[in-house]
CSV table of C-alpha atoms and ligand atoms in Angstrom, one decimal:
chain,number,residue,atom,x,y,z
V,122,LEU,CA,84.9,123.6,78.6
V,123,TYR,CA,86.6,121.5,81.2
V,124,ASN,CA,83.4,119.6,81.9
V,125,LEU,CA,83.3,118.4,78.3
V,126,PHE,CA,86.9,117.5,78.4
V,127,ARG,CA,86.5,115.6,81.6
V,128,LYS,CA,83.5,113.7,80.3
V,129,PHE,CA,85.6,112.4,77.5
V,130,MET,CA,88.7,111.8,79.6
V,131,PHE,CA,86.8,109.9,82.4
V,132,GLN,CA,85.7,107.4,79.7
V,133,LEU,CA,89.4,106.4,79.5
V,134,GLU,CA,91.5,104.4,81.8
V,135,PRO,CA,92.9,106.9,84.4
V,136,GLU,CA,96.6,106.6,83.5
V,137,HIS,CA,95.9,106.8,79.8
V,138,ALA,CA,93.8,110.0,80.3
V,139,HIS,CA,96.6,111.4,82.4
V,140,HIS,CA,99.2,110.8,79.6
V,141,ILE,CA,96.9,112.3,76.9
V,142,THR,CA,96.3,115.4,79.0
V,143,LEU,CA,99.9,115.9,79.8
V,144,SER,CA,101.1,115.4,76.3
V,145,LEU,CA,98.4,117.9,75.0
V,146,LEU,CA,99.5,120.5,77.6
V,147,SER,CA,103.1,119.8,76.7
V,148,ARG,CA,102.6,120.2,72.9
V,149,PHE,CA,100.0,123.0,73.1
V,150,PRO,CA,100.7,125.0,76.3
V,151,ALA,CA,98.1,127.6,75.3
V,152,MET,CA,95.4,125.0,76.0
V,153,GLY,CA,95.9,125.7,79.7
V,154,ARG,CA,94.7,129.2,79.1
V,155,TRP,CA,91.6,128.1,77.2
V,156,LEU,CA,90.6,125.8,80.0
V,157,ALA,CA,91.4,128.3,82.8
V,158,SER,CA,89.2,131.3,83.8
V,159,GLU,CA,90.9,134.7,83.5
V,160,GLU,CA,91.1,136.2,86.9
V,161,ASP,CA,92.4,139.4,88.4
V,162,ILE,CA,94.4,138.3,91.4
V,163,PRO,CA,93.7,140.3,94.5
V,164,LEU,CA,96.8,141.8,96.1
V,165,SER,CA,95.7,140.4,99.5
V,166,LEU,CA,96.8,136.9,98.2
V,167,SER,CA,100.3,137.8,97.3
V,168,GLN,CA,103.2,136.7,99.5
V,169,THR,CA,107.0,136.5,99.5
V,170,ILE,CA,108.2,133.3,101.0
V,171,TRP,CA,111.8,132.0,100.9
V,172,GLY,CA,112.5,135.2,98.8
V,173,LEU,CA,110.0,133.9,96.1
V,174,SER,CA,107.1,136.1,95.1
V,175,PHE,CA,103.8,134.0,95.0
V,176,PRO,CA,101.0,136.0,93.3
V,177,HIS,CA,98.5,133.7,95.1
V,178,PRO,CA,99.0,130.6,97.3
V,179,PHE,CA,97.7,127.9,94.9
V,180,GLY,CA,100.1,125.5,93.2
V,181,LEU,CA,100.2,122.1,91.6
V,182,ALA,CA,101.2,119.2,93.9
V,183,ALA,CA,103.9,116.7,93.0
V,184,GLY,CA,103.2,113.6,90.9
V,185,LEU,CA,101.2,115.0,88.1
V,186,ASP,CA,104.1,116.3,86.0
V,187,LYS,CA,106.7,113.8,87.2
V,188,ASN,CA,109.2,114.6,84.4
V,189,ALA,CA,108.6,118.4,84.1
V,190,GLU,CA,107.2,117.9,80.6
V,191,ALA,CA,104.3,120.3,80.7
V,192,ILE,CA,105.4,123.2,83.0
V,193,ASP,CA,104.3,125.9,80.5
V,194,GLY,CA,100.8,124.5,79.9
V,195,LEU,CA,100.3,123.9,83.7
V,196,LEU,CA,101.4,127.5,84.6
V,197,ASN,CA,98.9,128.7,81.9
V,198,CYS,CA,96.2,126.8,83.8
V,199,GLY,CA,96.6,129.5,86.5
V,200,PHE,CA,98.8,127.8,89.1
V,201,SER,CA,101.2,130.2,90.9
V,202,TYR,CA,103.8,127.5,91.2
V,203,ILE,CA,104.4,123.9,89.9
V,204,GLU,CA,106.0,121.1,91.8
V,205,VAL,CA,107.6,118.6,89.5
V,206,GLY,CA,108.7,115.0,90.4
V,207,THR,CA,109.0,112.9,92.3
V,208,VAL,CA,112.2,112.4,90.4
V,209,THR,CA,114.9,109.8,91.3
V,210,PRO,CA,118.5,109.7,90.3
V,211,LYS,CA,118.0,106.9,87.7
V,212,PRO,CA,115.0,106.4,85.5
V,213,GLN,CA,112.6,103.7,86.7
V,214,PRO,CA,109.4,102.2,85.4
V,215,GLY,CA,107.3,102.2,88.6
V,216,ASN,CA,104.8,99.5,89.5
V,217,PRO,CA,102.9,97.3,87.1
V,218,LYS,CA,99.7,98.7,85.6
V,219,PRO,CA,96.9,99.3,86.5
V,220,ARG,CA,98.2,101.6,89.2
V,221,MET,CA,95.8,104.6,89.3
V,222,PHE,CA,92.1,104.3,90.2
V,223,ARG,CA,89.2,106.9,90.2
V,224,LEU,CA,86.8,106.7,93.1
V,225,ILE,CA,84.2,109.1,91.7
V,226,GLU,CA,81.6,108.9,94.4
V,227,ASP,CA,84.3,109.5,97.0
V,228,GLU,CA,85.9,112.4,95.0
V,229,ALA,CA,89.2,110.5,95.4
V,230,LEU,CA,92.0,108.7,93.7
V,231,ILE,CA,94.1,105.7,94.7
V,232,ASN,CA,97.5,105.4,93.1
V,233,ARG,CA,100.5,103.1,93.5
V,234,MET,CA,102.6,104.5,90.7
V,235,GLY,CA,105.9,103.9,92.5
V,236,PHE,CA,107.9,106.8,91.3
V,237,ASN,CA,107.7,106.0,87.6
V,238,ASN,CA,110.0,108.7,86.1
V,239,LYS,CA,112.7,109.4,83.5
V,240,GLY,CA,115.4,110.3,86.1
V,241,ALA,CA,117.2,113.4,87.1
V,242,VAL,CA,119.3,114.0,84.0
V,243,GLU,CA,116.2,114.0,81.7
V,244,MET,CA,114.4,116.3,84.1
V,245,THR,CA,117.2,118.9,84.0
V,246,ALA,CA,116.9,119.0,80.2
V,247,ALA,CA,113.1,119.3,80.4
V,248,ILE,CA,113.1,122.2,82.9
V,249,SER,CA,115.7,124.0,80.8
V,250,ASN,CA,113.4,123.8,77.8
V,251,ARG,CA,110.5,125.7,79.3
V,252,LYS,CA,109.5,129.0,77.8
V,253,ARG,CA,107.5,130.6,80.7
V,254,SER,CA,109.0,131.9,83.9
V,255,GLY,CA,107.3,130.8,87.1
V,256,ILE,CA,108.1,129.2,90.4
V,257,ILE,CA,109.3,125.5,90.1
V,258,GLY,CA,109.6,123.2,93.1
V,259,VAL,CA,111.4,119.9,92.5
V,260,ASN,CA,110.3,116.9,94.6
V,261,ILE,CA,113.1,114.3,94.9
V,262,GLY,CA,113.1,110.7,96.1
V,263,LYS,CA,115.2,107.5,96.0
V,264,ASN,CA,115.2,104.7,93.5
V,265,LYS,CA,113.3,101.6,94.5
V,266,ALA,CA,116.6,99.5,94.2
V,267,THR,CA,118.5,101.8,96.6
V,268,PRO,CA,118.4,100.4,100.2
V,269,ASN,CA,117.4,102.9,102.9
V,270,GLU,CA,120.9,102.8,104.3
V,271,SER,CA,122.1,104.5,101.0
V,272,ALA,CA,119.0,106.7,100.6
V,273,LEU,CA,121.0,109.9,101.4
V,274,ASP,CA,123.2,109.3,98.3
V,275,ASP,CA,120.1,109.4,96.1
V,276,TYR,CA,118.8,112.6,97.6
V,277,LEU,CA,122.2,114.2,97.3
V,278,SER,CA,122.5,113.1,93.7
V,279,CYS,CA,119.1,114.6,92.8
V,280,LEU,CA,120.0,117.7,94.7
V,281,LYS,CA,123.2,118.2,92.8
V,282,SER,CA,121.6,117.5,89.4
V,283,LEU,CA,118.6,119.8,89.9
V,284,PHE,CA,120.0,122.4,92.3
V,285,ILE,CA,120.3,125.2,89.8
V,286,HIS,CA,116.8,124.5,88.2
V,287,ALA,CA,114.8,124.4,91.5
V,288,ASP,CA,113.2,127.4,93.3
V,289,TYR,CA,112.6,125.0,96.2
V,290,ILE,CA,113.4,121.3,96.8
V,291,VAL,CA,111.2,118.7,98.5
V,292,LEU,CA,112.5,115.6,100.2
V,293,ASN,CA,109.8,113.0,99.6
V,294,VAL,CA,110.0,110.5,102.5
V,295,SER,CA,106.3,109.8,102.6
V,296,SER,CA,105.1,108.1,99.4
V,297,PRO,CA,103.5,104.8,100.4
V,298,ASN,CA,104.4,103.2,97.1
V,299,THR,CA,108.2,102.7,97.5
V,300,PRO,CA,108.7,99.9,100.0
V,301,GLY,CA,110.3,101.2,103.2
V,302,LEU,CA,110.5,104.8,102.1
V,303,ARG,CA,108.3,106.0,104.9
V,304,ASP,CA,110.6,104.5,107.5
V,305,LEU,CA,112.9,107.4,106.6
V,306,GLN,CA,110.5,109.5,108.6
V,307,SER,CA,111.7,108.0,111.9
V,308,GLU,CA,113.6,110.6,113.8
V,309,THR,CA,116.9,108.6,113.8
V,310,SER,CA,116.7,108.7,110.0
V,311,ILE,CA,115.1,112.0,109.1
V,312,VAL,CA,117.3,114.3,111.2
V,313,PRO,CA,120.7,113.2,109.9
V,314,LEU,CA,119.2,113.0,106.3
V,315,VAL,CA,118.0,116.6,106.5
V,316,GLN,CA,121.2,117.8,108.1
V,317,ALA,CA,123.3,116.3,105.3
V,318,VAL,CA,121.0,117.7,102.6
V,319,LEU,CA,121.1,121.2,104.1
V,320,ALA,CA,124.9,121.0,104.4
V,321,GLN,CA,125.2,120.0,100.7
V,322,ARG,CA,122.8,122.7,99.7
V,323,ASN,CA,124.9,125.3,101.5
V,324,ILE,CA,128.1,124.0,99.7
V,325,LEU,CA,126.3,124.2,96.3
V,326,SER,CA,125.0,127.7,97.0
V,327,LEU,CA,128.7,128.9,97.4
V,328,GLU,CA,129.3,127.5,93.9
V,329,PHE,CA,126.2,129.3,92.5
V,330,PRO,CA,126.1,132.6,94.4
V,331,GLY,CA,122.7,134.1,94.8
V,332,HIS,CA,120.9,130.7,94.5
V,333,CYS,CA,120.0,128.9,97.7
V,334,PRO,CA,116.8,127.0,97.3
V,335,PRO,CA,114.9,126.2,100.5
V,336,ILE,CA,114.7,122.5,101.5
V,337,LEU,CA,111.2,121.1,102.5
V,338,VAL,CA,110.1,117.7,103.8
V,339,LYS,CA,106.9,116.1,102.8
V,340,ILE,CA,105.2,114.2,105.6
V,341,ALA,CA,102.7,111.3,105.6
V,342,PRO,CA,99.3,111.8,107.2
V,343,ASP,CA,99.5,108.3,108.8
V,344,LEU,CA,102.1,109.1,111.4
V,345,THR,CA,100.8,109.5,114.9
V,346,ASP,CA,100.1,113.0,116.2
V,347,GLU,CA,103.1,112.6,118.6
V,348,ALA,CA,105.4,111.6,115.8
V,349,ILE,CA,104.4,114.6,113.8
V,350,LEU,CA,104.9,117.0,116.7
V,351,SER,CA,108.3,115.5,117.4
V,352,ILE,CA,109.5,115.5,113.7
V,353,GLY,CA,108.3,119.1,113.5
V,354,SER,CA,110.3,120.3,116.4
V,355,SER,CA,113.4,118.3,115.7
V,356,LEU,CA,113.6,119.4,112.0
V,357,ALA,CA,112.9,123.0,113.0
V,358,LYS,CA,116.1,122.7,115.2
V,359,SER,CA,118.0,121.2,112.3
V,360,GLY,CA,117.2,124.3,110.2
V,361,ILE,CA,114.6,122.8,107.8
V,362,ASP,CA,113.0,125.6,105.6
V,363,GLY,CA,109.5,124.2,105.2
V,364,PHE,CA,107.1,121.3,105.3
V,365,ILE,CA,104.5,119.8,102.9
V,366,ALA,CA,101.5,118.3,104.8
V,367,SER,CA,100.6,115.9,103.6
V,368,ASN,CA,101.2,113.1,101.2
V,369,THR,CA,98.5,110.4,100.4
V,370,THR,CA,97.1,108.1,103.1
V,371,ILE,CA,97.0,104.3,103.3
V,372,THR,CA,93.8,104.4,105.4
V,373,ARG,CA,90.5,103.6,103.8
V,374,ALA,CA,87.7,104.8,106.1
V,375,GLY,CA,84.3,105.7,104.8
V,376,LEU,CA,84.8,104.9,101.1
V,377,HIS,CA,82.1,103.7,98.8
V,378,ASN,CA,83.7,102.9,95.4
V,379,SER,CA,84.6,99.3,94.8
V,380,SER,CA,88.2,100.3,94.1
V,381,LYS,CA,88.7,101.1,97.8
V,382,ARG,CA,90.4,97.7,98.2
V,383,GLU,CA,93.2,98.6,95.8
V,384,SER,CA,96.5,99.2,97.5
V,385,GLY,CA,98.3,102.5,97.3
V,386,GLY,CA,97.9,106.1,98.5
V,387,LEU,CA,94.5,107.6,98.8
V,388,SER,CA,94.1,111.3,97.8
V,389,GLY,CA,91.2,113.7,97.5
V,390,ARG,CA,88.2,114.4,99.7
V,391,PRO,CA,88.7,111.6,102.2
V,392,LEU,CA,92.2,113.0,103.0
V,393,GLN,CA,91.0,116.6,103.6
V,394,LYS,CA,90.5,116.6,107.4
V,395,ARG,CA,93.5,114.6,108.4
V,396,SER,CA,95.9,116.6,106.2
V,397,THR,CA,94.6,119.8,107.8
V,398,THR,CA,95.2,118.3,111.2
V,399,VAL,CA,98.8,117.5,110.2
V,400,ILE,CA,99.3,121.2,109.1
V,401,ARG,CA,98.0,122.4,112.5
V,402,LEU,CA,100.3,120.0,114.4
V,403,LEU,CA,103.4,121.1,112.4
V,404,PHE,CA,102.4,124.8,112.8
V,405,GLU,CA,102.1,124.3,116.6
V,406,ALA,CA,105.3,122.2,116.9
V,407,THR,CA,107.3,124.9,115.0
V,408,GLU,CA,105.5,127.9,116.7
V,409,GLY,CA,104.5,129.1,113.3
V,410,ARG,CA,108.0,129.9,112.3
V,411,ILE,CA,108.4,127.6,109.3
V,412,PRO,CA,106.3,127.9,106.2
V,413,ILE,CA,104.0,124.9,105.5
V,414,ILE,CA,102.5,124.0,102.2
V,415,GLY,CA,99.1,122.4,102.7
V,416,SER,CA,98.1,119.5,100.4
V,417,GLY,CA,95.1,117.1,100.7
V,418,GLY,CA,91.6,117.1,99.5
V,419,VAL,CA,91.2,120.8,98.4
V,420,PHE,CA,88.1,121.1,96.2
V,421,THR,CA,86.6,124.4,97.4
V,422,ALA,CA,87.7,127.8,98.7
V,423,GLU,CA,86.4,126.7,102.2
V,424,ASP,CA,88.8,123.7,102.1
V,425,ALA,CA,91.7,125.9,101.2
V,426,TYR,CA,90.9,128.6,103.8
V,427,GLU,CA,90.6,125.9,106.5
V,428,LYS,CA,94.2,124.9,105.7
V,429,ILE,CA,95.4,128.5,105.8
V,430,LEU,CA,93.8,129.1,109.2
V,431,ALA,CA,95.4,125.8,110.3
V,432,GLY,CA,98.8,127.2,109.4
V,433,ALA,CA,99.4,126.7,105.7
V,434,SER,CA,101.1,129.6,103.9
V,435,LEU,CA,100.6,127.9,100.5
V,436,VAL,CA,98.2,125.3,99.3
V,437,GLN,CA,98.6,122.6,96.6
V,438,ILE,CA,96.1,120.7,94.6
V,439,TYR,CA,96.1,117.4,92.7
V,440,THR,CA,92.9,115.4,92.9
V,441,GLY,CA,90.7,118.5,93.0
V,442,PHE,CA,92.3,119.6,89.8
V,443,ILE,CA,91.5,116.3,88.1
V,444,TYR,CA,87.8,116.5,89.2
V,445,LYS,CA,87.3,120.2,88.6
V,446,GLY,CA,90.0,121.3,86.2
V,447,PRO,CA,91.7,124.7,86.0
V,448,ARG,CA,88.5,126.7,86.9
V,449,LEU,CA,89.2,125.4,90.5
V,450,ILE,CA,92.1,127.8,90.7
V,451,GLY,CA,90.0,130.8,89.9
V,452,GLU,CA,87.4,129.6,92.4
V,453,LEU,CA,90.1,129.3,95.1
V,454,VAL,CA,91.5,132.8,94.3
V,455,ASN,CA,88.1,134.6,94.4
V,456,GLY,CA,86.8,132.5,97.3
V,457,VAL,CA,89.8,132.8,99.6
V,458,ALA,CA,90.1,136.6,98.9
V,459,SER,CA,86.5,137.0,99.9
V,460,PHE,CA,86.9,135.0,103.1
V,461,LEU,CA,89.9,137.2,104.0
V,462,ARG,CA,87.8,140.4,103.5
V,463,LYS,CA,84.9,138.9,105.4
V,464,ASP,CA,87.2,138.1,108.4
V,465,GLY,CA,88.8,141.5,108.3
V,466,PHE,CA,92.3,140.4,107.1
V,467,GLN,CA,94.1,142.8,104.8
V,468,THR,CA,96.6,140.1,103.7
V,469,ILE,CA,96.7,136.3,103.7
V,470,GLY,CA,99.7,136.5,106.1
V,471,GLN,CA,97.4,137.7,108.8
V,472,ALA,CA,95.2,134.7,108.5
V,473,ILE,CA,97.8,131.9,108.5
V,474,GLY,CA,97.5,129.8,111.6
V,475,LYS,CA,94.7,131.8,113.1
V,476,ALA,CA,92.8,128.6,114.1
V,477,THR,CA,95.7,127.2,116.1
V,478,LYS,CA,96.9,127.3,119.7
V,479,ILE,CA,99.8,129.5,118.7
V,480,ALA,CA,97.4,132.2,117.5
V,481,ALA,CA,95.4,131.9,120.7
V,482,LYS,CA,98.6,132.6,122.7
V,483,HIS,CA,99.5,135.8,120.9
U,504,FMN,C1,98.4,109.9,90.8
U,504,FMN,C2,99.1,110.5,91.9
U,504,FMN,C3,100.5,110.5,91.9
U,504,FMN,C4,101.3,111.1,93.0
U,504,FMN,N1,102.6,111.1,92.9
U,504,FMN,C5,103.3,111.8,93.9
U,504,FMN,C6,104.7,111.9,93.8
U,504,FMN,O1,105.4,111.4,92.9
U,504,FMN,N2,105.4,112.5,94.8
U,504,FMN,C7,104.7,113.1,95.9
U,504,FMN,O2,105.3,113.7,96.7
U,504,FMN,N3,103.3,113.1,95.9
U,504,FMN,C8,102.7,112.5,95.0
U,504,FMN,N4,101.3,112.5,95.0
U,504,FMN,C9,100.6,113.1,96.2
U,504,FMN,C10,100.2,114.5,95.8
U,504,FMN,O3,101.2,115.3,95.5
U,504,FMN,C11,99.3,115.1,97.0
U,504,FMN,O4,100.2,115.4,98.1
U,504,FMN,C12,98.2,114.2,97.4
U,504,FMN,O5,97.6,113.7,96.3
U,504,FMN,C13,97.2,115.0,98.3
U,504,FMN,O6,96.6,116.1,97.6
U,504,FMN,P1,95.2,116.0,96.8
U,504,FMN,O7,94.2,115.4,97.7
U,504,FMN,O8,94.9,117.4,96.3
U,504,FMN,O9,95.4,115.0,95.6
U,504,FMN,C14,100.6,111.8,94.0
U,504,FMN,C15,99.1,111.8,94.0
U,504,FMN,C16,98.5,111.2,93.0
U,504,FMN,C17,96.9,111.3,93.0
């Protein structure tokens, strides 16, 4: 069914297709179930991380449901968690269109959306309106007009607005489409930023006893290996709860489609290897003590399993979901469960990081 749907949608301009799909899923959440394949989820895939129970490790990456408008429909597609956003304190229009491009022969997308979103206040209302329960991560950023010196105010403002609605919170400091944002990854910026957000989270959790969402940082794949190792170990010392590796890349190696010259972040197949390397570096830098969500170019169970062996506890998809639809989730569930069996692992936890130097040491 998705193949037919895709055939029609791929005739349309990418962002237009995106809006139609999201508004369909928002108005008719059951549609997610029609497009998905019914799967029994093997127990070997279930995990409790940050006190949250994930039936399987596959979730939706940030940027598809920027305003939390289609959570129910997306959960019905089979995701075990949905990350909404990136949301900024104030609404903003993002960059001029066109700003999203399909590179079909490369199984990739390029986007320079620029955090188009309706702002934190609208998002709180949208999340409150959902009918289904399910794990919701909220990815937060800063407004384009906010200078980096005041970026912390924007992250704190989003944190305060969305605190009670979020099962986990992601600090996005790695989108290539907000000028200067990625400079926040320098150690002199990221360490105090994370410390201040963690402190505010702890204060808020006293106000709302029993709720203390973990704080994650989403990293760019274009940092040097040394920078990734050093961010990993510094943030581990600061008490960060998790990482997402990685965001989109500004590199363009090996592409065929003529849209390769468009500026923005590249996602999908060409990002697959580098994002897995970033996971491995972070896992090694943190000695496997901090959960990592792997994101970048997952199209098959092999791709996902590679990320788990490199140190990812959870895996997110975006571009693979556009190209393959909800059936990809069923494929990942069955495929990874069978890799675990084949390799003699009873649970996914036993496989995480098994292809890293840390595993070799133990
Ligand atoms: C159109 C588009 C918009 C995105 N917007 C965001 C965003 O707002 N915030 C964010 O953290 N990541 C964003 N991403 C990055 C994805 O969350 C994901 O990390 C990245 O695309 C790599 O995964 P993939 O290869 O499975 O797509 C976006 C990606 C795409 C394709």
